[in-house]
PDB file of C-alpha atoms in Angstrom:
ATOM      1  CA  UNK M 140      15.999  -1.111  -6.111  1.00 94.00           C
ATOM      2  CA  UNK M 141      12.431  -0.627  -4.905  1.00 97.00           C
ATOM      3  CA  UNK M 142       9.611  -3.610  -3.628  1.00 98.00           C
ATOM      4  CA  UNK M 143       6.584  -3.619  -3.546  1.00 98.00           C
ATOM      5  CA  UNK M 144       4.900  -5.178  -0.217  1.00 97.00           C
ATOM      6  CA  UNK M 145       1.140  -5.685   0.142  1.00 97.00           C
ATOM      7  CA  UNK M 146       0.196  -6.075   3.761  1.00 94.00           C
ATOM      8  CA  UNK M 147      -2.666  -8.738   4.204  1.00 91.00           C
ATOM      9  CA  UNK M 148      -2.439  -8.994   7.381  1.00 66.00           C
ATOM     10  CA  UNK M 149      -4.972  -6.898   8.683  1.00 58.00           C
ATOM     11  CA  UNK M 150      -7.371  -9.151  10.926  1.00 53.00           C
ATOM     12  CA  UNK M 151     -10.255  -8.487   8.588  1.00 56.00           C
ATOM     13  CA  UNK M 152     -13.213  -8.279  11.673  1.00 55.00           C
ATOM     14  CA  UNK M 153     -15.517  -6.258   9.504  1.00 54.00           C
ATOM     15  CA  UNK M 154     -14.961  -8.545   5.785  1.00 56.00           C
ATOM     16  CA  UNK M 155     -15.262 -11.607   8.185  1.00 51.00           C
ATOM     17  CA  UNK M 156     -12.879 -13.484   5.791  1.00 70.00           C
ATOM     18  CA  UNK M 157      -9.050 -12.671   4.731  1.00 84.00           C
ATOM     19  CA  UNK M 158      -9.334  -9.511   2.906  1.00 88.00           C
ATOM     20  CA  UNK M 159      -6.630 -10.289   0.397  1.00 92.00           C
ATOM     21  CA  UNK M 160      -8.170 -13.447  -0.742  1.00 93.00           C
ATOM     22  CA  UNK M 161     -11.868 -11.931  -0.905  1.00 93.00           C
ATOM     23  CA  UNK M 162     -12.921 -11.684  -4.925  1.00 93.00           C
ATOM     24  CA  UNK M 163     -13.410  -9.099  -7.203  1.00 93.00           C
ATOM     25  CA  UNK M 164     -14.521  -9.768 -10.480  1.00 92.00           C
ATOM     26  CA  UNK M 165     -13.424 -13.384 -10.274  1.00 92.00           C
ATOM     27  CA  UNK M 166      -9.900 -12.773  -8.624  1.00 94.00           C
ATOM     28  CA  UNK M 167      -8.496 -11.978  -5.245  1.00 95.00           C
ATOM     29  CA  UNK M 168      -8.203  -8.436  -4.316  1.00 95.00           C
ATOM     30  CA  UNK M 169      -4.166  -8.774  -3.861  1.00 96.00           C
ATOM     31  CA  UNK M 170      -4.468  -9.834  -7.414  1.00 96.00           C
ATOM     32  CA  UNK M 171      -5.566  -6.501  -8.574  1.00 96.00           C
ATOM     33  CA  UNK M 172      -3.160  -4.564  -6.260  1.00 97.00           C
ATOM     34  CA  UNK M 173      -0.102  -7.092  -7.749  1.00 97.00           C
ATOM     35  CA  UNK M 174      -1.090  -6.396 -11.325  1.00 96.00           C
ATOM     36  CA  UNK M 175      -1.199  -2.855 -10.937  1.00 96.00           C
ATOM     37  CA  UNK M 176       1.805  -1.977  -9.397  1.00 97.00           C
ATOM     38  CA  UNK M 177       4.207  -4.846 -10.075  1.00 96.00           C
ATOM     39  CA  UNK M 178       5.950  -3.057 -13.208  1.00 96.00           C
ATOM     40  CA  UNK M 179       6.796  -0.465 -10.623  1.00 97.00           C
ATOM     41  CA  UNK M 180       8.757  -2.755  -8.606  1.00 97.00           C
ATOM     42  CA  UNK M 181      12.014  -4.736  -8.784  1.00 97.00           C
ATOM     43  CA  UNK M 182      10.743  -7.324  -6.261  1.00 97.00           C
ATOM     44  CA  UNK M 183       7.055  -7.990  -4.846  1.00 97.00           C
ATOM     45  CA  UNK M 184       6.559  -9.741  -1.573  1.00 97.00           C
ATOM     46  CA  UNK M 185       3.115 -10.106   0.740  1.00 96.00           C
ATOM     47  CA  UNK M 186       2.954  -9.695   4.798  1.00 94.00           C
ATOM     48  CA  UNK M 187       0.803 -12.163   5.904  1.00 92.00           C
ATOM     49  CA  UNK M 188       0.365 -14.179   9.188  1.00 88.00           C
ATOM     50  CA  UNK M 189      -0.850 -16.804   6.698  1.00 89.00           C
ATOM     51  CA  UNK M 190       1.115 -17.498   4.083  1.00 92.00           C
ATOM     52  CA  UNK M 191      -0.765 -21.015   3.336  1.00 93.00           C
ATOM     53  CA  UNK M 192      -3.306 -18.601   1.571  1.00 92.00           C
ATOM     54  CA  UNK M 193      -1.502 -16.399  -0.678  1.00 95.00           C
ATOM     55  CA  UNK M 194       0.839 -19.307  -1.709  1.00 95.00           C
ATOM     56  CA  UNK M 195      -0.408 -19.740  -5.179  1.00 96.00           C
ATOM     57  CA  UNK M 196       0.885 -15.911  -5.898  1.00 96.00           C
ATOM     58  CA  UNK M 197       4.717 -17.716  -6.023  1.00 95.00           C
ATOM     59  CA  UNK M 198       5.649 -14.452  -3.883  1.00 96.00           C
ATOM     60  CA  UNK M 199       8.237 -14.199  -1.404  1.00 95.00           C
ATOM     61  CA  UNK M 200       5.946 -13.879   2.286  1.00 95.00           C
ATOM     62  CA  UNK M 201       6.814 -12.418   5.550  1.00 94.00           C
ATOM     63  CA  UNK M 202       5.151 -12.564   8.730  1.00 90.00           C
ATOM     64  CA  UNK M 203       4.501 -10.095  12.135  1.00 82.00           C
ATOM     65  CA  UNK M 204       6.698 -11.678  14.535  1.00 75.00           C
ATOM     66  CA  UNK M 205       4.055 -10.717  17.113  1.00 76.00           C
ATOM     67  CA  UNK M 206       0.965 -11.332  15.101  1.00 69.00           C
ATOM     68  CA  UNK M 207      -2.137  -8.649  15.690  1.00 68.00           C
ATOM     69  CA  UNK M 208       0.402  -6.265  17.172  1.00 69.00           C
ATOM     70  CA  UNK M 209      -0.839  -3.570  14.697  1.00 83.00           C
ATOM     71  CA  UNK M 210       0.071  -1.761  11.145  1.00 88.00           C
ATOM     72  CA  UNK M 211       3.271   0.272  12.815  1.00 92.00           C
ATOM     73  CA  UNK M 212       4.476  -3.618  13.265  1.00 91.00           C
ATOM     74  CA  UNK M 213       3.233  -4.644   9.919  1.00 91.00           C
ATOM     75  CA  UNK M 214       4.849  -1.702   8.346  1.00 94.00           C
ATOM     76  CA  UNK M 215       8.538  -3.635  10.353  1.00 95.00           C
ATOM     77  CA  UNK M 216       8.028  -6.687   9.138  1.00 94.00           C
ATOM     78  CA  UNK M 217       7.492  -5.793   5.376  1.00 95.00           C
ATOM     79  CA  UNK M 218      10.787  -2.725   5.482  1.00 97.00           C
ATOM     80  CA  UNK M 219      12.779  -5.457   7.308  1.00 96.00           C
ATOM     81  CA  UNK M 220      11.675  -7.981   4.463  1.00 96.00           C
ATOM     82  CA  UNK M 221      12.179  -5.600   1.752  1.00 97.00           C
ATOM     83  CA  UNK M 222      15.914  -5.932  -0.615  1.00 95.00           C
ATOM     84  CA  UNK M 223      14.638  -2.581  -1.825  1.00 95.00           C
ATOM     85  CA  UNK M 224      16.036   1.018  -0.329  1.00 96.00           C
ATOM     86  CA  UNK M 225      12.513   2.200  -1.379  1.00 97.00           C
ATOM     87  CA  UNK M 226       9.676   0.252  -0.430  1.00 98.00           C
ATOM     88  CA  UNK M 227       5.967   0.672  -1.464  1.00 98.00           C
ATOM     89  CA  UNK M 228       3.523   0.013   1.162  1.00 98.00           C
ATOM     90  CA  UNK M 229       0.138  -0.947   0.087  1.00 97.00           C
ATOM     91  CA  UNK M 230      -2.527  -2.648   1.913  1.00 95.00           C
ATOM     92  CA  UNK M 231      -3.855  -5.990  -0.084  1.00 95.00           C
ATOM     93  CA  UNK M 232      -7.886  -4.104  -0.115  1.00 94.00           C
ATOM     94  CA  UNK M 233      -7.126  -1.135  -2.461  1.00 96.00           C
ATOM     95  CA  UNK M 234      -7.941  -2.704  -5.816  1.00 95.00           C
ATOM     96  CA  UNK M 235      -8.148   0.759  -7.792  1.00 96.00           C
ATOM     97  CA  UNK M 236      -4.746   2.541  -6.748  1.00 96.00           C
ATOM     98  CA  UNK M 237      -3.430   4.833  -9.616  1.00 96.00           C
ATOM     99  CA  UNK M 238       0.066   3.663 -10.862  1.00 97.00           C
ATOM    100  CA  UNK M 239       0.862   6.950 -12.196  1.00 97.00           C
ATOM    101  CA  UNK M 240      -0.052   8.148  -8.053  1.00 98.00           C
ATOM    102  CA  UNK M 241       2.201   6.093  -6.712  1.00 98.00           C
ATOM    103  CA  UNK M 242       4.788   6.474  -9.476  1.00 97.00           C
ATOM    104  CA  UNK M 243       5.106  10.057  -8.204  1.00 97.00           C
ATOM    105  CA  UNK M 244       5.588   8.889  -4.532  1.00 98.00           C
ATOM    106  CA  UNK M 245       8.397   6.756  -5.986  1.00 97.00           C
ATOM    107  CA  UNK M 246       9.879   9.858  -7.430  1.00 96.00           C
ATOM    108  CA  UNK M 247       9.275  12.304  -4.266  1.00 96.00           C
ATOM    109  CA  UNK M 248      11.145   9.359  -2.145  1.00 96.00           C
ATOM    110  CA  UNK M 249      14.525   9.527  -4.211  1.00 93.00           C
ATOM    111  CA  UNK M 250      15.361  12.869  -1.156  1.00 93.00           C
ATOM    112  CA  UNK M 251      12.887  11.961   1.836  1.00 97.00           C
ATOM    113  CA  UNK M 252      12.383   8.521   4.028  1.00 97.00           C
ATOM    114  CA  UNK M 253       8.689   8.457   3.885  1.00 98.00           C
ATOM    115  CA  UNK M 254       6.470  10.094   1.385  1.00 98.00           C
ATOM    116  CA  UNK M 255       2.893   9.690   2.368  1.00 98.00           C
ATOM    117  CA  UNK M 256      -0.321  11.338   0.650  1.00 98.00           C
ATOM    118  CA  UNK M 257      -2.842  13.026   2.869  1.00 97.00           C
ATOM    119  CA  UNK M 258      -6.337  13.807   2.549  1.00 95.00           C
ATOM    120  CA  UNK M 259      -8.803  16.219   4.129  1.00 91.00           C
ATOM    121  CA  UNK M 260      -5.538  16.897   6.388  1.00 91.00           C
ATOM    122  CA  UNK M 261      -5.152  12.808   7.507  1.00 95.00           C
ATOM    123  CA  UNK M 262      -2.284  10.822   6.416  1.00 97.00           C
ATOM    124  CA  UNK M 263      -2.710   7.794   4.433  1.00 97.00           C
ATOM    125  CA  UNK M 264      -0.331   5.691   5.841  1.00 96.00           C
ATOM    126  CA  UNK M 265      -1.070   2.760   3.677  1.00 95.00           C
ATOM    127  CA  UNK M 266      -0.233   3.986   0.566  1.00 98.00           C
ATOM    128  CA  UNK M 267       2.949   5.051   1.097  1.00 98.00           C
ATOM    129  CA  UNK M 268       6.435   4.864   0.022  1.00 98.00           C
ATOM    130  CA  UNK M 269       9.081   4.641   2.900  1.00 98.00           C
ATOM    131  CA  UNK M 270      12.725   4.204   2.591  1.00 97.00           C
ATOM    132  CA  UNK M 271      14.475   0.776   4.677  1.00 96.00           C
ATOM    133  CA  UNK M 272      16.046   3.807   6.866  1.00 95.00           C
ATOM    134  CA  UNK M 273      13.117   4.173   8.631  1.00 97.00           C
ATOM    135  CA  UNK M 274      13.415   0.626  10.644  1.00 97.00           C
ATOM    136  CA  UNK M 275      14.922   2.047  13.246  1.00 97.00           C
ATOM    137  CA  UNK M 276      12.318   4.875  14.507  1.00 97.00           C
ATOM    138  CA  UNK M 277      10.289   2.588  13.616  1.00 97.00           C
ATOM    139  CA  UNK M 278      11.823   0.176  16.087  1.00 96.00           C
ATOM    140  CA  UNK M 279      12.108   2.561  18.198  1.00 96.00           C
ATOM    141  CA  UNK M 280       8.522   4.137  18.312  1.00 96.00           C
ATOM    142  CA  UNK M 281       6.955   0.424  19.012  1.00 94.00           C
ATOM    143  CA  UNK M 282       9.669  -0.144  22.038  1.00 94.00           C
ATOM    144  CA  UNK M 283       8.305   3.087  23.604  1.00 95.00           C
ATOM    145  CA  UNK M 284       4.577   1.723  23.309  1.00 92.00           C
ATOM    146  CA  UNK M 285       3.545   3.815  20.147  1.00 91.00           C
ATOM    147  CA  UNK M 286       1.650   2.156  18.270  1.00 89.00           C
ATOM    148  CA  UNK M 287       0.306   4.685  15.452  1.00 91.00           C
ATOM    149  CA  UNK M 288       2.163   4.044  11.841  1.00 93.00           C
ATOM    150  CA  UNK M 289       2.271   7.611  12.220  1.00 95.00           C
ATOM    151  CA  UNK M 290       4.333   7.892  15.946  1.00 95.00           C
ATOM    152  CA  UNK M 291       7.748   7.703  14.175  1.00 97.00           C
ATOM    153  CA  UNK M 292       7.143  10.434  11.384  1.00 97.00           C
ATOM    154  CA  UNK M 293       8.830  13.272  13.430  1.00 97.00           C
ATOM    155  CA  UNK M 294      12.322  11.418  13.194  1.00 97.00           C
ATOM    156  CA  UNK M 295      12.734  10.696   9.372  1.00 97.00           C
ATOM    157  CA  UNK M 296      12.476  13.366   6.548  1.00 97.00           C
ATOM    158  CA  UNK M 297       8.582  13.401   6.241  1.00 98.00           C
ATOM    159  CA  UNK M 298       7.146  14.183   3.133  1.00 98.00           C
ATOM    160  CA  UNK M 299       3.752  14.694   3.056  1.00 98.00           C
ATOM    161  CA  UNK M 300       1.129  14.809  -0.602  1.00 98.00           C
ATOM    162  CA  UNK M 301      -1.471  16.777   0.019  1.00 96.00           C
ATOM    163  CA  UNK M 302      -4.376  16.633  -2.164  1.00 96.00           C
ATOM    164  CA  UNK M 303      -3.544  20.029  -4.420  1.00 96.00           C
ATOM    165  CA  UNK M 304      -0.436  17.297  -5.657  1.00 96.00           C
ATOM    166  CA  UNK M 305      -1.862  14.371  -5.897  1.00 97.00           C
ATOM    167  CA  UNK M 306      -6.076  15.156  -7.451  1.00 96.00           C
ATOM    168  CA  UNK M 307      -4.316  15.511 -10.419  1.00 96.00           C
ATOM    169  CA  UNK M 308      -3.175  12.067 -11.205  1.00 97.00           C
ATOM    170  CA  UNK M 309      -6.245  10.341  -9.548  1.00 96.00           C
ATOM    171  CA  UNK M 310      -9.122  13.218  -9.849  1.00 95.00           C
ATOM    172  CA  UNK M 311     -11.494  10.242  -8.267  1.00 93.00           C
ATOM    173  CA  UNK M 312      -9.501   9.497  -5.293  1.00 95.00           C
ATOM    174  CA  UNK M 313     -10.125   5.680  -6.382  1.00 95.00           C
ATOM    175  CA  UNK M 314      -6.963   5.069  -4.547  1.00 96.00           C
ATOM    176  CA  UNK M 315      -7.752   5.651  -1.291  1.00 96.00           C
ATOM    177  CA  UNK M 316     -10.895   3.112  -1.468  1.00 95.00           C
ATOM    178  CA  UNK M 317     -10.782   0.506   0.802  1.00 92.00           C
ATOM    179  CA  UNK M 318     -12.915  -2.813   0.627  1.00 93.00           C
ATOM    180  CA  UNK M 319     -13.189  -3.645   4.426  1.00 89.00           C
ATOM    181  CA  UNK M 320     -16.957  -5.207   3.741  1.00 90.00           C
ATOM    182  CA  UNK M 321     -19.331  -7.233   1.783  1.00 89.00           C
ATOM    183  CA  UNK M 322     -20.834  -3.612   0.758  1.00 91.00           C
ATOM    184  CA  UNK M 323     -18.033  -2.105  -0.152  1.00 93.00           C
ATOM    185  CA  UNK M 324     -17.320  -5.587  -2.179  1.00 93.00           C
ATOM    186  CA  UNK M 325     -20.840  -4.769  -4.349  1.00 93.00           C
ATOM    187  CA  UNK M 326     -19.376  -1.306  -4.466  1.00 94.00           C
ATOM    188  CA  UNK M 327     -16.402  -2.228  -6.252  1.00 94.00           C
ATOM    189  CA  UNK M 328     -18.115  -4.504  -8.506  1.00 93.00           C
ATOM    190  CA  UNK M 329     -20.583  -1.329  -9.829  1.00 92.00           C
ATOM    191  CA  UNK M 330     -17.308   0.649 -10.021  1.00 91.00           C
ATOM    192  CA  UNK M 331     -15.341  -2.142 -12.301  1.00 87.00           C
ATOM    193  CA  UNK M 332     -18.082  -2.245 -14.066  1.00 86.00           C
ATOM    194  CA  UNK M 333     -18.626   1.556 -15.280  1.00 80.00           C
ATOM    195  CA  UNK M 334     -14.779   1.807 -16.070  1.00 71.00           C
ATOM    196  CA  UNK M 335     -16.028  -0.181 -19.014  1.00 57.00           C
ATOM    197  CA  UNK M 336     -12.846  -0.376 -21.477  1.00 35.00           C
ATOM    198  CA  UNK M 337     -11.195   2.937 -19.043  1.00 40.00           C
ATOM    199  CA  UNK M 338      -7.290   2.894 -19.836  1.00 35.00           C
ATOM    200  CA  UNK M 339      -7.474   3.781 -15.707  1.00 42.00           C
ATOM    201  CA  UNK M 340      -8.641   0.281 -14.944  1.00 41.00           C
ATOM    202  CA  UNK M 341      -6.501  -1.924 -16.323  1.00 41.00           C
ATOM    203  CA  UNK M 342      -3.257  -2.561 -14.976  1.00 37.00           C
ATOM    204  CA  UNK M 343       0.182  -0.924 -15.638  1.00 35.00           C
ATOM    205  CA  UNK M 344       2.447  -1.304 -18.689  1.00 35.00           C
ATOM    206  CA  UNK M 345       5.793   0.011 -19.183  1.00 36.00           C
ATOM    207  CA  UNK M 346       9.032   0.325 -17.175  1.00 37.00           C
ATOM    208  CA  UNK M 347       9.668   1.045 -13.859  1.00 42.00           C
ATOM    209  CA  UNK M 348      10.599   4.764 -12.325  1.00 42.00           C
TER     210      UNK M 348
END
């Protein structure tokens, strides 16, 4: 079984507004990241410390017990929230990540506990598939003060993507971009809006992996 959880619980400082909720071409950017990757996923749920706001998705949602304590927390709440052995982690701001990208993560995570792409030589952590075993270092790591959503990767069969895997299935690296501001809001707009008809815009069809 696999589930998808979007975290939207980032505090949002630089947006100035809930991320998740912000709009993109007339709908929420968890909207986007929901139709994208939902056929990929037996369940969907959405982290949130406020679940008033994302009600209107009908999604299960699951909050930080210790709200602002930080993505390594976030990344808790949502594994101990999943019903899935593999979970896909995605934060609620990417609004152009390739299915067919994190299709292959899916794949890669059927022998490791946490496949995670990497660019220019930095993980990112928040597009990521991780399997429910890794609760416990996760635990673990945040009892010892570590913080990172990297700081529990040395105790669970790390598999990293580096670019050479993953170019090929998003050449762009539209993935990886993030809408943290009102610029980067005008950004995504322009880029919505030279996909044109692009097959790599719209969302998903088909079965799951």
């Amino acid at each position: 079984m696999v589930t998808l959880a979007v975290q939207a619980g980032g505090l949002s400082r630089r947006m100035g507004t809930d991320k998740g909720l912000v709009l993109l071409a007339g709908r929420p950017l968890v909207v986007h990241v929901l139709d994208r990757l939902k056929p990929l996923a037996d369940e969907s749920l959405v982290t949130t410390n406020h679940p008033e706001g994302y009600a209107f998705l009908g999604l299960r949602m699951a909050s930080d017990a210790e709200p602002g304590a930080g993505a390594l927390a976030g990344l808790a709440t949502a594994l101990e929230a999943a019903s899935g052995e593999r979970v896909i982690l995605v934060a609620c701001d990417m609004p152009f990540v390739q299915p067919k990208l994190v299709r292959r993560l899916l794949e890669l995570a059927e022998d490791h506990d946490a496949v995670v792409p990497r660019r220019a030589g930095e993980f990112e952590p928040l597009l990521a598939v991780y399997r429910r075993r890794c609760l416990e270092p996760i635990r673990e790591a945040l009892a010892a003060g570590k913080n990172r959503v990297i700081s529990f990767f040395p105790s669970v069969r790390l598999r990293p993507v580096d670019e050479a895997e993953w170019s090929p299935l998003d050449p762009a690296a539209r993935s990886f971009f993030n809408v943290n501001t009102p610029e980067d809001v005008a950004i995504a707009e322009r880029m919505l809006a030279e996909d044109g008809g692009s097959p790599e815009a719209k969302p998903p069809q088909g079965d799951k992996p």
